[in-house]
mmCIF file of C-alpha atoms and ligand atoms in Angstrom:
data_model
loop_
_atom_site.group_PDB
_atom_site.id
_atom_site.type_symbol
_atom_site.label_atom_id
_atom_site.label_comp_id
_atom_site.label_asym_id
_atom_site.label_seq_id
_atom_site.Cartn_x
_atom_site.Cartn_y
_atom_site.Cartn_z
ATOM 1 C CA UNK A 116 26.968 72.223 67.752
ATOM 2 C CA UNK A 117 28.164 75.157 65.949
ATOM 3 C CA UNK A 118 30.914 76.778 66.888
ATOM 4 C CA UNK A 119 30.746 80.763 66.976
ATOM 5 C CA UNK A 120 33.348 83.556 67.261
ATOM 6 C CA UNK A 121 31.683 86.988 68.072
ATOM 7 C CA UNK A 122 33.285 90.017 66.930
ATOM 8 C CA UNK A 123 32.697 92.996 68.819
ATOM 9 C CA UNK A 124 31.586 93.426 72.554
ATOM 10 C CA UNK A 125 29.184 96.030 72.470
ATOM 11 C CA UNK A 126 25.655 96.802 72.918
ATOM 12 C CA UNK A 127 23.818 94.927 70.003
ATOM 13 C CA UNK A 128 26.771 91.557 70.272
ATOM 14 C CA UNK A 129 25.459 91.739 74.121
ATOM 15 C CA UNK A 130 25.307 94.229 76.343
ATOM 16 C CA UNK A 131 22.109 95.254 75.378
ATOM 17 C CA UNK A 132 20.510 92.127 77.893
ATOM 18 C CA UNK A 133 20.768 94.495 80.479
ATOM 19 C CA UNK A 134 18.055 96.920 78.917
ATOM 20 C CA UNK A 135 14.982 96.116 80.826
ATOM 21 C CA UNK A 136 12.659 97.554 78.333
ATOM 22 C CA UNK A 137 13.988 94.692 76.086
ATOM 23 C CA UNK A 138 12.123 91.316 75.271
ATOM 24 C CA UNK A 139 14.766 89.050 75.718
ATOM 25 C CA UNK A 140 17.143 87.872 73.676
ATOM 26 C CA UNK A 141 18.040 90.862 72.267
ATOM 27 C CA UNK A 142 21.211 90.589 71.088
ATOM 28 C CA UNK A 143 23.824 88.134 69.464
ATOM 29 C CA UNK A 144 25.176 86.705 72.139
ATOM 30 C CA UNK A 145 21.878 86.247 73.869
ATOM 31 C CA UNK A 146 20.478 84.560 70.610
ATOM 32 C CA UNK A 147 23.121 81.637 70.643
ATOM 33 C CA UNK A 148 23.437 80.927 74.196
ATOM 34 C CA UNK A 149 19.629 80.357 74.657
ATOM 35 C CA UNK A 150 19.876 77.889 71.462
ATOM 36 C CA UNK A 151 20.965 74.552 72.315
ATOM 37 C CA UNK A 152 22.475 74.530 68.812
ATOM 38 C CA UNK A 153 25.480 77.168 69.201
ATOM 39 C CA UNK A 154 28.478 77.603 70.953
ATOM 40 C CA UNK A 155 30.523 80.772 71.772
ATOM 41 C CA UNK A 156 33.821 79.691 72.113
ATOM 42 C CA UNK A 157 35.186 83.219 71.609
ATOM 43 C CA UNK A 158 34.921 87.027 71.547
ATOM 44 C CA UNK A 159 37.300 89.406 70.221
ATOM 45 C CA UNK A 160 37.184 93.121 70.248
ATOM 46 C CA UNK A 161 39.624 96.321 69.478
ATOM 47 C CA UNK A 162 39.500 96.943 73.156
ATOM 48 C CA UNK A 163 41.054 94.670 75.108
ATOM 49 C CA UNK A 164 38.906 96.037 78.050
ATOM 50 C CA UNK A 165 35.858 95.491 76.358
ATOM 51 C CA UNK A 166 36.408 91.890 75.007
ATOM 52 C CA UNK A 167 37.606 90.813 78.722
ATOM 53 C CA UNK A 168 34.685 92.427 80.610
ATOM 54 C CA UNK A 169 32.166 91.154 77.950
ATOM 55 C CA UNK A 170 33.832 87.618 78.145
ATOM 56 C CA UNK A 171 33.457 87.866 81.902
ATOM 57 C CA UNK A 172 30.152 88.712 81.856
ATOM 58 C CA UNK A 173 29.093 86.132 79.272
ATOM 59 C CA UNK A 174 30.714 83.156 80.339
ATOM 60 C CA UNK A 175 32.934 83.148 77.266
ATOM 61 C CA UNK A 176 36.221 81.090 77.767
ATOM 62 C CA UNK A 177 37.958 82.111 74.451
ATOM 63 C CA UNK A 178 38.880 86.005 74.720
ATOM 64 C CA UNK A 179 41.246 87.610 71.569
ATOM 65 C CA UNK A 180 42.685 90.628 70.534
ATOM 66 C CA UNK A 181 43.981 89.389 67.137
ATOM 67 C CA UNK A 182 41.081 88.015 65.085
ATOM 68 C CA UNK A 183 43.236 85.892 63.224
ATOM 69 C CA UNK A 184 44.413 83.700 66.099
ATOM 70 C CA UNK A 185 40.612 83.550 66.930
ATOM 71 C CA UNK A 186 39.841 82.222 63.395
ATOM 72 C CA UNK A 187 43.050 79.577 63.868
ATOM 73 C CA UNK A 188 41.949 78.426 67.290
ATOM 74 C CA UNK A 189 38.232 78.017 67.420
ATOM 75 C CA UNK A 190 37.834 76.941 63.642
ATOM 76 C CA UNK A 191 34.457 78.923 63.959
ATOM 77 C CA UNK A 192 31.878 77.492 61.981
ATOM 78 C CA UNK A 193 30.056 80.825 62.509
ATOM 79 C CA UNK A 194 31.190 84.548 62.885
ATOM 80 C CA UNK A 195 28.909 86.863 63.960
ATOM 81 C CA UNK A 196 29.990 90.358 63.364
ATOM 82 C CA UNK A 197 28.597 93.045 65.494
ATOM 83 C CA UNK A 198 30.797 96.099 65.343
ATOM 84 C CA UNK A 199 30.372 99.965 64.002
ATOM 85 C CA UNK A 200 29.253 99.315 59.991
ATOM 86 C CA UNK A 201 32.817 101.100 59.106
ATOM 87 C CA UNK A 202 34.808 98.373 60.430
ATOM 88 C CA UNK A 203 32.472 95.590 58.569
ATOM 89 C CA UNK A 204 34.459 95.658 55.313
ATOM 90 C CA UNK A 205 37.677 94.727 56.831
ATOM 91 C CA UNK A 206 36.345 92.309 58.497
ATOM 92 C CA UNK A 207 34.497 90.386 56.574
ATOM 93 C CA UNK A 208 37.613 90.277 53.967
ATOM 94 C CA UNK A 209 39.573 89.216 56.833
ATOM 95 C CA UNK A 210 37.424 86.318 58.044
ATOM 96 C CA UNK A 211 36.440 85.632 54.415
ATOM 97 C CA UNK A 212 39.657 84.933 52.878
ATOM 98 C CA UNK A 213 41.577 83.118 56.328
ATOM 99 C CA UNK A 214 42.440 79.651 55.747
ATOM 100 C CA UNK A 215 40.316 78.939 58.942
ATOM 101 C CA UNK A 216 37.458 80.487 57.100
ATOM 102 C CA UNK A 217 33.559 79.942 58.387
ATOM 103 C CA UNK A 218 30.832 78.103 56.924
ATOM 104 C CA UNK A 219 28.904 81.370 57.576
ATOM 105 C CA UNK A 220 29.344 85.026 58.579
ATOM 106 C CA UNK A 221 26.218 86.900 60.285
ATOM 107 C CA UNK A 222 27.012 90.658 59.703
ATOM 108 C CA UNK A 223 25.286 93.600 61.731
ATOM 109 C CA UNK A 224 23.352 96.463 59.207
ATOM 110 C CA UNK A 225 24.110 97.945 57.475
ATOM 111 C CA UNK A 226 25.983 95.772 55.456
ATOM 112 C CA UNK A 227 28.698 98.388 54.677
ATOM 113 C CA UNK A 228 29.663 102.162 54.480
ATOM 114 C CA UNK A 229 29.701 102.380 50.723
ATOM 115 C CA UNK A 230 28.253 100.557 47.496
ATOM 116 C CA UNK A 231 31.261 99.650 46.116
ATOM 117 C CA UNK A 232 32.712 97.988 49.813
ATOM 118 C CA UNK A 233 29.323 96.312 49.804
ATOM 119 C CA UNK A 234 29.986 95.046 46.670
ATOM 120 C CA UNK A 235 33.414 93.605 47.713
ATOM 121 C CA UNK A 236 32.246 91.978 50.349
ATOM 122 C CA UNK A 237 29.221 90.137 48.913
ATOM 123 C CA UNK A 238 32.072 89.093 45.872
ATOM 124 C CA UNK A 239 34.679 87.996 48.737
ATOM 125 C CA UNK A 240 32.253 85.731 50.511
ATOM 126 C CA UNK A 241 30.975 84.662 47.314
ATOM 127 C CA UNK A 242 34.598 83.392 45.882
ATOM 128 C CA UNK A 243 35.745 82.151 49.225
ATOM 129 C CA UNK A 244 32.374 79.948 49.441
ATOM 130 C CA UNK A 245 31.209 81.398 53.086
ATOM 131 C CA UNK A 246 28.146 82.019 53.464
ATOM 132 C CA UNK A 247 26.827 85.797 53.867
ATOM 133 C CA UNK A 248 24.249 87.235 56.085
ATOM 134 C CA UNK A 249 23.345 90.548 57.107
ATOM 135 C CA UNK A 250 20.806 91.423 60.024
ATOM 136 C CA UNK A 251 17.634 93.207 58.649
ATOM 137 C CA UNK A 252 13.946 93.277 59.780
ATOM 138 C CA UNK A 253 12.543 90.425 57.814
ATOM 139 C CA UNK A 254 12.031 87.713 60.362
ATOM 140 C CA UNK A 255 9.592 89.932 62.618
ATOM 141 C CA UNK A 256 6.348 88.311 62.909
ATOM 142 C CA UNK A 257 4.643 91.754 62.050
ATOM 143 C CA UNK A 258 6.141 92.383 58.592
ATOM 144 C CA UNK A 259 5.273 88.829 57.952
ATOM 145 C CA UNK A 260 1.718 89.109 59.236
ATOM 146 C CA UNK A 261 1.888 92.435 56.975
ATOM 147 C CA UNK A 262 3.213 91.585 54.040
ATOM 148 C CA UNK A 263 0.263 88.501 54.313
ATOM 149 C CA UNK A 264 -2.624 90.455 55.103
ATOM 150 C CA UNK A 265 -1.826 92.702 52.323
ATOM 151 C CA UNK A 266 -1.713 89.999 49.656
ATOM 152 C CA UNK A 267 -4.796 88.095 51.383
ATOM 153 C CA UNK A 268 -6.897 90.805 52.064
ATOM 154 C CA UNK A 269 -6.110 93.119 50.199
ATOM 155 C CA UNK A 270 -5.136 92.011 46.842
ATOM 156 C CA UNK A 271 -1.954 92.731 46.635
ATOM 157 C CA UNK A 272 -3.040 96.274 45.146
ATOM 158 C CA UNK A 273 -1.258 99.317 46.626
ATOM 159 C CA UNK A 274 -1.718 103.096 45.043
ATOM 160 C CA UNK A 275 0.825 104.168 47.377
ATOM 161 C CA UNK A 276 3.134 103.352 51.061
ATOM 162 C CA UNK A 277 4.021 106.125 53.489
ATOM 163 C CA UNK A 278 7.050 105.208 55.163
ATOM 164 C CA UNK A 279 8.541 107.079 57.933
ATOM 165 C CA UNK A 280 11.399 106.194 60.933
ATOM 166 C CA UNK A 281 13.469 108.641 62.296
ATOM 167 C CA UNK A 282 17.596 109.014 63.146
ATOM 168 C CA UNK A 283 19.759 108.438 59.797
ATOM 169 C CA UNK A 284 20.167 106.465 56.505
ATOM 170 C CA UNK A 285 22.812 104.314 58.096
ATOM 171 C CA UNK A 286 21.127 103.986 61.380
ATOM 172 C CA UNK A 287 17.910 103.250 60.679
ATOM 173 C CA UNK A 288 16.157 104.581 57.231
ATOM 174 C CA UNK A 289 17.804 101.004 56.103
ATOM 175 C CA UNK A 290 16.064 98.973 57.946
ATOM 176 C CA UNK A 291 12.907 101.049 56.478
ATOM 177 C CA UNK A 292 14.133 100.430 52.847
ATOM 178 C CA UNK A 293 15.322 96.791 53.206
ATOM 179 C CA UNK A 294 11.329 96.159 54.899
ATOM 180 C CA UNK A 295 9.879 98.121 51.983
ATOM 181 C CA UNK A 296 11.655 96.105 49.347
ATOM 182 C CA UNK A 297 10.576 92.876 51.051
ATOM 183 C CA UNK A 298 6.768 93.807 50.738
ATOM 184 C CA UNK A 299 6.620 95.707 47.498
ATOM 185 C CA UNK A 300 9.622 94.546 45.499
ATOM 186 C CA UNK A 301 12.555 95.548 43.748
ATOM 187 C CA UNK A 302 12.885 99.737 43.720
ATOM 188 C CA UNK A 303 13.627 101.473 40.006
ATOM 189 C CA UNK A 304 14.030 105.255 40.884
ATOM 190 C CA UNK A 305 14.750 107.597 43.579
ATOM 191 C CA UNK A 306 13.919 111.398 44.194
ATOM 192 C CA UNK A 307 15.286 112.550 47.466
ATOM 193 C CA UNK A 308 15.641 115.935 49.414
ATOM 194 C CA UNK A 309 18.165 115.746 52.098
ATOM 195 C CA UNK A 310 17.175 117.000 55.378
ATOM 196 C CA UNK A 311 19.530 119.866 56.001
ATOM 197 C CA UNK A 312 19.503 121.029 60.009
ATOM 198 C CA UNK A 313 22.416 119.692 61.748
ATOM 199 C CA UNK A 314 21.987 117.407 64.563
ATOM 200 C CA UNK A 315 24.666 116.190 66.395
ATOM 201 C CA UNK A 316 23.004 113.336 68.937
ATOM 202 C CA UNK A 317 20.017 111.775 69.421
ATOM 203 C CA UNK A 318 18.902 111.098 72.928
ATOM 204 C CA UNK A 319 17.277 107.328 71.640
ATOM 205 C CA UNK A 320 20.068 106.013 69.480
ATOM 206 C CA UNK A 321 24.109 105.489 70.092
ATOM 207 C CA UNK A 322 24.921 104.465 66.699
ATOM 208 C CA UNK A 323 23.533 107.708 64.892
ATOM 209 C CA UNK A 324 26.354 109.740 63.060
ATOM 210 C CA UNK A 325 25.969 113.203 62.778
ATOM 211 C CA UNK A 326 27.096 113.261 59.141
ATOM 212 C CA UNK A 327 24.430 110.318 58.240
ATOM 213 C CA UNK A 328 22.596 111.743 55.478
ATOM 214 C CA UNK A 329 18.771 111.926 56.101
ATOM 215 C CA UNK A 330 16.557 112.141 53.251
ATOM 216 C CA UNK A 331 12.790 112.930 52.475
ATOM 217 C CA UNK A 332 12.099 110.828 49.251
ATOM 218 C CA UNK A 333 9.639 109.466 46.373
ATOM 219 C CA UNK A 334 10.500 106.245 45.732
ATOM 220 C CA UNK A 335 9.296 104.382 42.283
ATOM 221 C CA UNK A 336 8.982 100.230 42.585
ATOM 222 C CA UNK A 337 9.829 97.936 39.651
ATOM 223 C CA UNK A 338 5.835 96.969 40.138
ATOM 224 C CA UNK A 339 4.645 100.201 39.396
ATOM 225 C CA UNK A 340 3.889 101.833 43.061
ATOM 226 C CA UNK A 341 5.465 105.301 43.594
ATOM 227 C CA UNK A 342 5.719 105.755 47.586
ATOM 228 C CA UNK A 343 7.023 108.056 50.254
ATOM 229 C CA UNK A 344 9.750 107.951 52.312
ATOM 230 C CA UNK A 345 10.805 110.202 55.140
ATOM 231 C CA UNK A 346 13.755 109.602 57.476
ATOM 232 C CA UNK A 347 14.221 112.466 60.017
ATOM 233 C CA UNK A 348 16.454 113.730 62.993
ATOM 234 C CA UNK A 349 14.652 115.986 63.835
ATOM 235 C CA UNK A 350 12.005 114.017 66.600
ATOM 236 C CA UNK A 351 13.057 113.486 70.316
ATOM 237 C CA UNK A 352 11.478 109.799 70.368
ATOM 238 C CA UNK A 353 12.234 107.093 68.067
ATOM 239 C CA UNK A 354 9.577 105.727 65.549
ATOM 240 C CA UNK A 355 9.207 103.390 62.543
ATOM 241 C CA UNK A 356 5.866 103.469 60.952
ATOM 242 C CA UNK A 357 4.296 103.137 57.437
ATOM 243 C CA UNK A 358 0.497 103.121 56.113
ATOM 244 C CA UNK A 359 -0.139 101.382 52.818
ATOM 245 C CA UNK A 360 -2.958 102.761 51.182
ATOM 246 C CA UNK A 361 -4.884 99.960 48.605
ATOM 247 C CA UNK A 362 -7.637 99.866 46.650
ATOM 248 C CA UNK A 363 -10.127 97.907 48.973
ATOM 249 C CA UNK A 364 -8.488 99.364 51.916
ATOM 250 C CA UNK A 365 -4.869 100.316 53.960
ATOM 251 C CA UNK A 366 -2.911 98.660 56.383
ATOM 252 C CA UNK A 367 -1.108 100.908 59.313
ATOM 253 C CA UNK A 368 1.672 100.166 60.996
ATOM 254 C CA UNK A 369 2.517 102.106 64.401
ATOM 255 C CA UNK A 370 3.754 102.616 67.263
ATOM 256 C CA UNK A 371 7.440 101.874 66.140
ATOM 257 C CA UNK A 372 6.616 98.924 64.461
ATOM 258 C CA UNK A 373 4.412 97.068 67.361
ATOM 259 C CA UNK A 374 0.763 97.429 65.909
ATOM 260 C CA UNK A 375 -0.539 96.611 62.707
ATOM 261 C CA UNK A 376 -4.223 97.616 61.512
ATOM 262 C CA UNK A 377 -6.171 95.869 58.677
ATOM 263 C CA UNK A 378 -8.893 98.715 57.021
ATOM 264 C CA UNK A 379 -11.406 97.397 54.615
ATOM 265 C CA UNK A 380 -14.076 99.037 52.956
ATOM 266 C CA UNK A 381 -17.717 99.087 54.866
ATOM 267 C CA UNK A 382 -20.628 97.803 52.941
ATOM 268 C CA UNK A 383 -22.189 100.985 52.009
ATOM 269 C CA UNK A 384 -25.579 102.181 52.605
ATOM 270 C CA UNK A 385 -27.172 105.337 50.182
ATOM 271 C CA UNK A 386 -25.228 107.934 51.710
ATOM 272 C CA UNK A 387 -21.863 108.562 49.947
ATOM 273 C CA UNK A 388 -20.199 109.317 53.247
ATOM 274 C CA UNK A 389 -20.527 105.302 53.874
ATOM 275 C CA UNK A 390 -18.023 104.617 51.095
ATOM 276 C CA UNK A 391 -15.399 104.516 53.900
ATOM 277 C CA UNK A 392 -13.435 102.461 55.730
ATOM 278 C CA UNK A 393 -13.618 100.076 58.773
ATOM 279 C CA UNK A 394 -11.125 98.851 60.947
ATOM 280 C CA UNK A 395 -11.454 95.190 60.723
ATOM 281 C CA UNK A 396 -8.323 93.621 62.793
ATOM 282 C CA UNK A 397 -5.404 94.388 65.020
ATOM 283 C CA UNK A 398 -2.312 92.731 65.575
ATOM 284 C CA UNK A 399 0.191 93.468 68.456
ATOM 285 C CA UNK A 400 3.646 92.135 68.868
ATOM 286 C CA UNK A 401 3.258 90.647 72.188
ATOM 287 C CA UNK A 402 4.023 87.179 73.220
ATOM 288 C CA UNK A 403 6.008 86.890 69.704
ATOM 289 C CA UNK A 404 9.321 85.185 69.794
ATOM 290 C CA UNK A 405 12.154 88.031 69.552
ATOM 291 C CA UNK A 406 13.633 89.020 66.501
ATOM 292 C CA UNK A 407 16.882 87.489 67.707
ATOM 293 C CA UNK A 408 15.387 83.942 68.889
ATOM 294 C CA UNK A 409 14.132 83.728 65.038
ATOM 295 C CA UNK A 410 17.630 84.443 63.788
ATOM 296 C CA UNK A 411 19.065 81.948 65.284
ATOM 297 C CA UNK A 412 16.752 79.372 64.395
ATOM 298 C CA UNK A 413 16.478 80.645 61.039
ATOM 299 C CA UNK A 414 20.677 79.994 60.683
ATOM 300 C CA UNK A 415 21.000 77.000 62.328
ATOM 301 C CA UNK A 416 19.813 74.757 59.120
ATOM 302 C CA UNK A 417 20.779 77.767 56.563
ATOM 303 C CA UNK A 418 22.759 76.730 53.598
ATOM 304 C CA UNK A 419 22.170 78.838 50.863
ATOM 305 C CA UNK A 420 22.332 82.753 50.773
ATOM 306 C CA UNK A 421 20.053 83.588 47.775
ATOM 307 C CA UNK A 422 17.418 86.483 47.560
ATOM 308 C CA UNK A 423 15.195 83.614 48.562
ATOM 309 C CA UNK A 424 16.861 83.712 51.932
ATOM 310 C CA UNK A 425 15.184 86.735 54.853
ATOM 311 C CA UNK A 426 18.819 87.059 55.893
ATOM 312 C CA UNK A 427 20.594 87.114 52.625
ATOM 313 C CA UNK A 428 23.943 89.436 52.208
ATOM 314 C CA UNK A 429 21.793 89.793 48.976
ATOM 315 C CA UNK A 430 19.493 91.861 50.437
ATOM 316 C CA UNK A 431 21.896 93.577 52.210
ATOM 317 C CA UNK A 432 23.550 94.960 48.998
ATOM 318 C CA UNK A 433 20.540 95.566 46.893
ATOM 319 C CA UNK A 434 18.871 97.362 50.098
ATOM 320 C CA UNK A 435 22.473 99.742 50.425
ATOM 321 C CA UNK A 436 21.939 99.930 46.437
ATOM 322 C CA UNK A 437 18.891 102.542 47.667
ATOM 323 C CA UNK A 438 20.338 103.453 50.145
ATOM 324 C CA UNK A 439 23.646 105.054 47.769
ATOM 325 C CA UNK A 440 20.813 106.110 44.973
ATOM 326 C CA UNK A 441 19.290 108.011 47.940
ATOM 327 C CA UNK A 442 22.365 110.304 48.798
ATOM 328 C CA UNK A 443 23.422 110.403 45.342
ATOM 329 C CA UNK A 444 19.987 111.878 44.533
ATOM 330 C CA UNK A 445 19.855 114.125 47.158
ATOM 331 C CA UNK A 446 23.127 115.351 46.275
ATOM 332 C CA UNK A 447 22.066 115.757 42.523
ATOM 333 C CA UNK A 448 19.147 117.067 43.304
ATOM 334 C CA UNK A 449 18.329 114.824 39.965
ATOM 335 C CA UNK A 450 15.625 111.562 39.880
ATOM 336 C CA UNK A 451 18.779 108.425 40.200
ATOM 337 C CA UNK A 452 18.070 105.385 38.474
ATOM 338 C CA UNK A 453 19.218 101.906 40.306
ATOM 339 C CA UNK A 454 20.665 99.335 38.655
ATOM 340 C CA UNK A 455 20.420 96.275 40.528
HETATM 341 N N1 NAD B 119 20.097 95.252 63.742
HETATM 342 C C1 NAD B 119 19.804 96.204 64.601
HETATM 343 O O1 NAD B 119 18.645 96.468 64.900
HETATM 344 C C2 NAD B 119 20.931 96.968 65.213
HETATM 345 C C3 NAD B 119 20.744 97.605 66.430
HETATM 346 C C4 NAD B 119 21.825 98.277 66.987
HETATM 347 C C5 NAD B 119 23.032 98.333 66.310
HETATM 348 N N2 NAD B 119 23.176 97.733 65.113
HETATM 349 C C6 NAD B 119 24.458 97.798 64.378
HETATM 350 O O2 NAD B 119 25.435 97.098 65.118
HETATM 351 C C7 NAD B 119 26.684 97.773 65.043
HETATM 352 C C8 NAD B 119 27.256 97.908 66.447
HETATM 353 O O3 NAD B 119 26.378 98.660 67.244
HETATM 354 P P1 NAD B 119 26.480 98.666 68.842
HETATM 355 O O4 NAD B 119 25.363 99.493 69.328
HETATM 356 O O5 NAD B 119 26.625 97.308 69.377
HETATM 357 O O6 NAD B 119 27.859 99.470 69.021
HETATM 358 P P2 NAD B 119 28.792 99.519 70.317
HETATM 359 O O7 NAD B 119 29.586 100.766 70.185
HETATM 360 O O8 NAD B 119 27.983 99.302 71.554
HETATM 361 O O9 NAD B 119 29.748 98.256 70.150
HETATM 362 C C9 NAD B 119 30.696 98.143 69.126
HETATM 363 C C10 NAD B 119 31.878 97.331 69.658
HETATM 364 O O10 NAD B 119 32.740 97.067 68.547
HETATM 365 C C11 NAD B 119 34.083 97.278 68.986
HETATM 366 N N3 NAD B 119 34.883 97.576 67.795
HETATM 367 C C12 NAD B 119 34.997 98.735 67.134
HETATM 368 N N4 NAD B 119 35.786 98.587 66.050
HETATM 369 C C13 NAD B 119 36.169 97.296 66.041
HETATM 370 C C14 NAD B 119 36.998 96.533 65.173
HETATM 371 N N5 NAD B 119 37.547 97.073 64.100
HETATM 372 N N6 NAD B 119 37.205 95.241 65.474
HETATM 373 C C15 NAD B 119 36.632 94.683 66.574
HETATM 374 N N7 NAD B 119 35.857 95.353 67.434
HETATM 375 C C16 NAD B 119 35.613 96.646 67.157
HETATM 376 C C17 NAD B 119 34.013 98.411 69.988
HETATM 377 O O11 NAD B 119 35.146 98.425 70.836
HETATM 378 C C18 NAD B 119 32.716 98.064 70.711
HETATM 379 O O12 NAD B 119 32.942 97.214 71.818
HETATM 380 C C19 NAD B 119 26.419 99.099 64.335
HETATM 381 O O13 NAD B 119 26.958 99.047 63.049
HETATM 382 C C20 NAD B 119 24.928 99.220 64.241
HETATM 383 O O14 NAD B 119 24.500 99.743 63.000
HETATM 384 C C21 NAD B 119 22.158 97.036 64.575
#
């Protein structure tokens, strides 16, 4: 059984199991208690309202407002970290270097606010021997199925990928580079506009910032493959969609990530206009396992935190590496090299 101490009460630690329009579970909280594996023997939050109602709510016996007493009285062997990305540095430092350290730390994206705290905290974890994970995308069955098709059936050969998602860099866009990066590979060089109109709120997401910079980008792969990318406040719905256009075809992804279509060339027939495509498959996420369910599988037998890990702090880093390169280039209005 491992022991867990969750950090932060809020929507994505648990309260977000009260969202009907959620596959369940959809959170941290709700990830451990439906695996037979963990055990929450704590919470701890800034607001002592929030940790107590949460606790309440959860079942949780152990309730904190120092995180240090937490660390000294559950001997976690996990901490799962789910609070606003400013406060993630701190805390991982915190947890990292207590003599009641973790085996492991599960960290919310993105991993920090800025390169070099994202830095730190990959070197903390490293020389205090916890191991580091940050929460990304790369357990959900339709990257997978994506990232598969497009090797099987497709070769492997991409000209180009259109990314899109809307709300901001921090927000979201890094879930969009992190899942790019998974499928085609290390990025080289950035060229990004920022997107100047103000926006304040955004009726689909809590968590957006109104100074989160938003950019519309090329972005140049170690492979070869110069792509798009375009992150946007600008919609009134939420999306996260890309196309990747191949040789012998293009895959689609839509409707915020749920659908996936396979295009393959026809067999033509004398008229030119046949040298087109086909849609050949469709895959929906339906009766998939949540993204959660797989995380918690995926860390109950996790001991190592290499790149070769989905959930790697790694990742984390080398994803905020674009991430930085993308601001900085906006800012510079210059192409910004990244070296990993
Ligand atoms: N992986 C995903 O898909 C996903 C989805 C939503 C949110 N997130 C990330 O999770 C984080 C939290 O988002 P949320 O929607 O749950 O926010 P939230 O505001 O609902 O909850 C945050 C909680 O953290 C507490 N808190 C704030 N500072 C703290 C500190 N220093 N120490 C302890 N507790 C503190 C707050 O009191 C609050 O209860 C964000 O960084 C966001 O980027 C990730």
């Amino acid at each position: 059984m491992k022991n867990v101490l969750l950090v932060g009460c809020g929507r994505i630690a648990g309260l977000n199991e009260d969202d009907l329009y959620r596959k369940k579970p959809c959170s941290h909280i709700g990830a451990y208690q439906a695996h037979p594996a963990y055990d929450v023997k704590g919470v701890f939050d800034i607001n002592p309202k929030s940790c107590e109602t949460f606790a309440n709510k959860f079942g949780i016996l152990g309730r904190f407002n120092n995180i240090e007493k937490a660390l000294s009285e559950i001997k976690p062997e996990l901490v799962s970290i789910a609070v606003p990305y400013d406060f993630n540095c701190e805390i991982v430092h915190l947890v990292a270097q207590h003599p009641n350290r973790p085996k492991m730390i599960f960290c919310e994206k993105p991993i920090s606010n800025s390169l070099k705290n994202a830095e730190n905290m990959v070197r903390v974890c490293e020389e205090n021997k916890v191991l580091f994970y940050i929460n990304n995308r790369r357990l959900t069955d339709i990257y997978n199925k994506l990232e598969e098709i497009y090797h099987r059936e497709l070769d492997g050969e991409a000209i180009t990928v259109n990314a899109w998602c809307s709300s901001g860099l921090h927000a979201i866009g890094i879930h969009m580079i992190d899942l790019l990066r998974k499928i085609f590979g290390d990025i080289e060089w950035v060229r990004a506009k920022i997107e100047k109109e103000k926006v304040n709120t955004l009726p689909y997401s809590t968590n957006f910032k109104v100074d989160d910079p938003r950019v519309n980008a090329h972005i140049a792969f170690k492979n070869g493959i110069i792509g798009n990318f375009f992150n946007t406040a600008l919609t009134t719905f939420t999306y996260f969609e890309l196309e990747v256009l191949c040789r012998k075809g293009k895959i689609r992804v839509s409707d915020n990530g749920n659908i996936l279509e396979l295009y393959k060339t026809r067999t033509p027939s004398r008229s030119t206009l046949s040298y087109s495509l086909v849609r050949k498959k469709v895959f929906k996420t339906q009766n998939a396992e949540t993204l959660f369910a797989k995380i918690a599988k995926e860390l109950v037998h996790s001991n190592y935190d290499d790149c070769d890990h989905p959930l790697s702090a790694k990742h984390g880093l080398e994803s905020y590496r674009v991430l930085d390169a993308l601001i900085r280039s906006s800012e510079s209005e210059k192409t910004v090299w990244i070296n990993g």
